[in-house]
Amino acid sequence: MTQRTALITGGTGGIGTAIVRKLATQGHRVATNFRDAARAEAWRRQMADEGIAVCMVRGDVSDPADCEAMVRAVEEQCGPVGILVNNAGITRDTTFHKMSYQQWTDVVNTNLNACFNVTRPVIEGMRARKWGRIVQISSINGQKGQYGQANYAAAKAGMHGFTISLAQENARFGITVNTVSPGYVGTDMVMAVPEEVREKIVAQIPIGRLGKPEEIAHAVAFFLGEEAAWITGANLAINGGHYMGW
Ligand code: CAA
């Protein structure tokens, strides 16, 4: 396997950490961004204890200038980015009639506009080198919508629109662009949903449990190898059977 530099945004989070571990285990050089230096340092030490060296760069994915600087810093420290996983995401759940403009823009900026901010400084290098793998981490709720998530569902659906356009524009440059849409995974984000609401959601999952972050990381890794070179513009839903739409 060829070793690549993989930039995973939001790598310190629940699904992000599993993706970092998986890609590092496969032999890639892994990089991620952070906002809170103290939290990031504790996480970096934990990874180091597991034998995983992570290139960590300060940067807010909702800020285009930060992202430009972040990508340049990663490239200086770790080499050209061959794999990009747009994973960073937040929720600001509330029904739409109570939603503030701030709750709307925070979610759209961090989940969707981040795809522009981080991918734009990466794409030209991938095109010049004629190789690249880009994966968006979307959500089941971008596919089916969710009560209390008009902001999040809109951003997550938009991420797949981004995927299928980029896939068309960059196919002839050896770049594949795909989406992974996780269902409800046992991370802090999902555990923050009120318990009685969460229990009702889990009851709707045919497999009968929350997903594991490693199960999402496995799907991301599937898109990265040479064997996946003919898969582009796809959306891989992993949700325990919770939503089976096309
Ligand atoms: N369908 C129909 N009605 C629903 C409903 C649903 N799915 N969910 C709630 N309601 C009803 C309630 O029964 C209640 O009805 P009554 O007023 O008649 O009692 C009413 O809606 C409550 O509405 P409110 O506007 O007052 O809502 P609230 O302030 O109580 O909170 C909420 C609403 C914040 C959306 C809360 O229900 C919630 O947290 N829902 C979970 C949202 C969710 O799934 N988030 C996922 C986070 S994890 C993630 O996003 C990761 C990923 O990708 C999957």
Coordinates of C-alpha atoms and ligand atoms in Angstrom, one line a residue:
M1 CA 0.0 0.0 0.0
T2 CA 1.2 3.5 -0.8
Q3 CA 1.6 5.7 2.2
R4 CA -0.3 9.0 1.9
T5 CA -0.8 12.1 4.0
A6 CA -4.4 12.0 5.3
L7 CA -6.1 15.1 6.6
I8 CA -9.1 14.3 8.8
T9 CA -10.9 17.4 10.0
G10 CA -12.4 17.1 13.5
G11 CA -10.0 14.2 14.1
T12 CA -10.2 14.6 17.9
G13 CA -13.9 13.9 18.0
G14 CA -15.8 10.6 18.4
I15 CA -15.9 9.4 14.8
G16 CA -12.8 11.4 13.9
T17 CA -10.6 9.6 16.4
A18 CA -11.7 6.2 15.0
I19 CA -10.8 7.4 11.4
V20 CA -7.4 8.7 12.6
R21 CA -6.7 5.3 14.3
K22 CA -7.8 3.3 11.2
L23 CA -5.8 5.3 8.7
A24 CA -2.7 5.4 10.9
T25 CA -3.0 1.6 11.4
Q26 CA -3.1 1.3 7.6
G27 CA 0.3 3.1 7.4
H28 CA -0.8 6.6 6.4
R29 CA 0.6 9.8 7.9
V30 CA -2.4 11.4 9.7
A31 CA -3.1 15.0 10.4
T32 CA -6.0 16.9 12.0
N33 CA -7.0 20.4 13.1
F34 CA -7.9 21.6 16.6
R35 CA -9.3 24.7 18.2
D36 CA -8.8 24.0 22.0
A37 CA -5.0 23.6 22.6
A38 CA -5.3 22.0 26.0
R39 CA -7.9 19.4 24.8
A40 CA -5.9 18.7 21.7
E41 CA -2.7 18.1 23.7
A42 CA -4.4 15.6 25.9
W43 CA -5.8 13.8 22.9
R44 CA -2.4 13.9 21.1
R45 CA -0.8 12.3 24.1
Q46 CA -3.4 9.6 24.2
M47 CA -2.7 8.8 20.5
A48 CA 1.0 8.9 21.1
D49 CA 0.5 6.3 23.9
E50 CA -1.1 4.1 21.3
G51 CA 1.9 4.6 19.0
I52 CA 0.1 7.0 16.6
A53 CA 1.9 10.2 15.7
V54 CA -0.6 12.8 14.6
C55 CA 0.3 16.1 12.9
M56 CA -1.8 18.6 14.7
V57 CA -2.5 22.1 13.3
R58 CA -4.6 24.8 14.8
G59 CA -7.6 25.8 12.6
D60 CA -11.3 26.5 12.6
V61 CA -12.9 24.7 9.6
S62 CA -15.6 27.4 9.5
D63 CA -13.0 30.1 8.7
P64 CA -11.6 30.1 5.1
A65 CA -8.3 31.9 6.0
D66 CA -7.7 29.5 8.8
C67 CA -8.2 26.5 6.5
E68 CA -5.8 27.9 3.9
A69 CA -3.1 28.3 6.6
M70 CA -4.0 24.9 8.1
V71 CA -3.6 23.0 4.9
R72 CA -0.2 24.7 4.1
A73 CA 1.0 23.9 7.6
V74 CA 0.0 20.2 7.2
E75 CA 1.7 20.1 3.9
E76 CA 4.9 21.6 5.3
Q77 CA 5.0 19.1 8.2
C78 CA 3.6 16.0 6.6
G79 CA 3.8 16.4 2.8
P80 CA 1.1 16.9 0.2
V81 CA -2.4 15.9 1.2
G82 CA -3.5 12.8 -0.8
I83 CA -6.5 11.9 1.4
L84 CA -9.0 14.4 2.8
V85 CA -11.8 13.4 5.1
N86 CA -14.3 16.3 5.8
N87 CA -15.5 15.0 9.1
A88 CA -15.7 18.0 11.4
G89 CA -19.3 18.7 12.5
I90 CA -21.6 20.2 15.1
T91 CA -25.2 20.2 16.1
R92 CA -27.4 23.0 17.4
D93 CA -30.7 21.1 17.6
T94 CA -34.0 22.9 18.0
T95 CA -37.3 23.0 16.1
F96 CA -37.1 25.5 13.2
H97 CA -39.7 27.9 14.6
K98 CA -37.4 28.5 17.6
M99 CA -34.1 28.4 15.6
S100 CA -31.9 31.6 15.7
Y101 CA -29.9 32.8 12.7
Q102 CA -26.8 32.0 14.8
Q103 CA -27.8 28.4 15.3
W104 CA -28.5 28.1 11.5
T105 CA -25.2 29.7 10.4
D106 CA -23.0 27.9 13.0
V107 CA -24.1 24.6 11.7
V108 CA -24.0 25.5 8.0
N109 CA -20.6 27.1 8.4
T110 CA -19.0 24.2 10.3
N111 CA -20.6 21.3 8.5
L112 CA -21.1 22.5 4.9
N113 CA -19.0 25.7 4.2
A114 CA -16.1 23.8 5.8
C115 CA -16.1 21.5 2.8
F116 CA -15.3 24.5 0.6
N117 CA -12.8 26.0 3.1
V118 CA -10.7 22.8 3.5
T119 CA -11.1 21.2 0.1
R120 CA -10.3 24.4 -1.9
P121 CA -6.7 24.6 -0.8
V122 CA -6.2 20.8 -1.3
I123 CA -7.8 20.2 -4.7
E124 CA -5.3 21.9 -7.0
G125 CA -2.4 19.8 -5.6
M126 CA -4.4 16.6 -6.0
R127 CA -5.2 17.5 -9.6
A128 CA -1.6 18.3 -10.4
R129 CA -0.4 15.0 -8.9
K130 CA -3.3 13.1 -10.6
W131 CA -4.3 11.3 -7.4
G132 CA -6.7 12.0 -4.5
R133 CA -9.3 10.6 -2.3
I134 CA -12.0 12.9 -0.7
V135 CA -14.6 11.6 1.7
Q136 CA -17.4 13.7 3.2
I137 CA -18.9 12.5 6.5
S138 CA -22.6 13.3 6.1
S139 CA -25.4 11.8 8.1
I140 CA -28.6 9.7 7.9
N141 CA -30.4 12.9 8.8
G142 CA -29.1 14.5 5.6
Q143 CA -31.0 11.7 3.8
K144 CA -34.2 11.5 5.8
G145 CA -34.4 14.8 7.7
Q146 CA -34.9 14.9 11.4
Y147 CA -37.3 16.7 13.8
G148 CA -35.2 19.5 15.4
Q149 CA -32.4 19.4 12.8
A150 CA -33.4 21.7 9.9
N151 CA -30.0 23.3 10.0
Y152 CA -28.0 20.1 10.3
A153 CA -30.1 18.1 7.8
A154 CA -29.7 20.9 5.2
A155 CA -26.0 21.1 5.7
K156 CA -25.5 17.3 5.6
A157 CA -27.7 16.9 2.5
G158 CA -25.6 19.8 0.9
M159 CA -22.4 17.8 1.6
H160 CA -23.5 15.0 -0.7
G161 CA -24.4 17.6 -3.4
F162 CA -20.8 18.8 -3.1
T163 CA -19.6 15.2 -3.4
I164 CA -21.4 14.4 -6.6
S165 CA -20.3 17.7 -8.3
L166 CA -16.7 17.4 -7.3
A167 CA -16.7 13.7 -8.3
Q168 CA -17.7 14.7 -11.9
E169 CA -15.2 17.6 -12.1
N170 CA -12.2 15.6 -10.8
A171 CA -12.7 12.0 -12.1
R172 CA -10.2 12.5 -15.0
F173 CA -7.5 13.6 -12.5
G174 CA -7.5 10.3 -10.6
I175 CA -9.5 11.8 -7.7
T176 CA -12.5 10.0 -6.3
V177 CA -15.0 11.9 -4.1
N178 CA -17.5 9.9 -2.0
T179 CA -19.8 10.3 1.0
V180 CA -20.3 8.2 4.1
S181 CA -23.6 8.8 5.9
P182 CA -23.5 7.4 9.4
G183 CA -26.6 6.8 11.4
Y184 CA -26.7 7.2 15.2
V185 CA -23.3 6.3 16.5
G186 CA -22.4 6.1 20.3
T187 CA -20.4 9.4 20.4
D188 CA -20.7 12.4 22.7
M189 CA -22.8 14.1 20.0
V190 CA -25.5 11.4 20.1
M191 CA -25.2 10.9 23.9
A192 CA -26.1 14.6 24.2
V193 CA -29.6 13.9 22.8
P194 CA -32.0 13.7 25.8
E195 CA -32.2 10.1 27.0
E196 CA -35.9 9.6 26.4
V197 CA -35.6 10.9 22.8
R198 CA -32.5 8.8 22.2
E199 CA -34.2 5.6 23.4
K200 CA -37.1 6.2 21.0
I201 CA -34.5 6.6 18.2
V202 CA -32.6 3.5 19.1
A203 CA -36.0 1.6 19.0
Q204 CA -36.2 2.5 15.3
I205 CA -32.9 0.9 14.4
P206 CA -33.5 -2.7 13.1
I207 CA -30.0 -3.9 14.2
G208 CA -31.1 -2.7 17.7
R209 CA -28.1 -0.7 18.8
L210 CA -26.1 2.5 18.2
G211 CA -23.2 2.2 15.7
K212 CA -19.6 2.1 16.8
P213 CA -17.1 4.8 15.5
E214 CA -14.9 1.9 14.2
E215 CA -17.7 0.8 11.9
I216 CA -17.8 4.2 10.3
A217 CA -13.9 4.3 10.0
H218 CA -14.1 1.0 8.3
A219 CA -16.4 2.5 5.6
V220 CA -14.1 5.5 5.1
A221 CA -11.1 3.2 4.6
F222 CA -13.0 1.2 2.0
F223 CA -13.0 4.3 -0.3
L224 CA -9.3 5.0 0.0
G225 CA -7.5 2.1 -1.6
E226 CA -6.5 1.5 -5.3
E227 CA -9.2 -1.2 -5.4
A228 CA -11.8 1.6 -4.9
A229 CA -10.6 3.7 -7.9
W230 CA -13.8 3.1 -9.9
I231 CA -16.1 4.2 -7.1
T232 CA -16.9 8.0 -7.2
G233 CA -19.9 10.1 -6.4
A234 CA -21.3 7.3 -4.1
N235 CA -23.0 7.6 -0.8
L236 CA -22.5 4.7 1.6
A237 CA -25.2 4.7 4.3
I238 CA -24.2 2.9 7.5
N239 CA -27.0 3.1 10.0
G240 CA -28.0 -0.3 11.3
G241 CA -30.9 -0.4 8.9
H242 CA -32.5 2.8 10.3
Y243 CA -33.0 4.3 6.9
M244 CA -32.9 2.2 3.7
G245 CA -33.8 4.9 1.0
W246 CA -31.9 4.8 -2.3
Ligands
CAA1 N1 -41.9 13.5 15.4 C1 -43.1 14.1 15.8 N2 -43.2 14.9 16.9 C2 -42.1 15.0 17.7 C3 -40.9 14.4 17.3 C4 -40.8 13.6 16.2 N3 -39.7 13.0 15.8 N4 -40.0 14.7 18.3 C5 -40.6 15.5 19.2 N5 -41.9 15.7 18.8 C6 -42.9 16.4 19.5 C7 -42.9 16.1 21.0 O1 -43.6 15.0 21.3 C8 -43.6 17.4 21.6 O2 -44.9 17.3 21.4 P1 -46.0 18.0 22.4 O3 -45.7 19.4 22.5 O4 -47.3 17.7 21.8 O5 -45.8 17.3 23.7 C9 -43.0 18.5 20.7 O6 -42.6 17.8 19.5 C10 -41.8 19.2 21.3 O7 -41.5 20.2 20.4 P2 -40.6 21.4 20.8 O8 -40.5 22.4 19.7 O9 -41.1 21.9 22.1 O10 -39.2 20.7 21.0 P3 -38.2 20.7 22.3 O11 -37.7 22.0 22.5 O12 -38.9 19.9 23.3 O13 -37.0 19.8 21.7 C11 -35.6 18.7 20.1 C12 -37.0 19.3 20.4 C13 -34.5 19.5 20.5 C14 -35.6 18.5 18.6 C15 -35.5 17.3 20.8 O14 -36.7 16.5 20.4 C16 -34.3 16.5 20.3 O15 -33.2 16.7 20.8 N6 -34.5 15.7 19.3 C17 -33.4 14.8 18.8 C18 -32.8 15.5 17.6 C19 -31.8 14.5 17.0 O16 -32.0 13.4 16.6 N7 -30.5 15.0 17.0 C20 -29.5 14.1 16.6 C21 -28.2 14.6 17.2 S1 -26.9 13.5 16.9 C22 -26.5 13.7 15.3 O17 -27.0 14.6 14.6 C23 -25.6 12.8 14.6 C24 -26.1 12.2 13.4 O18 -25.7 12.6 12.3 C25 -27.2 11.2 13.5

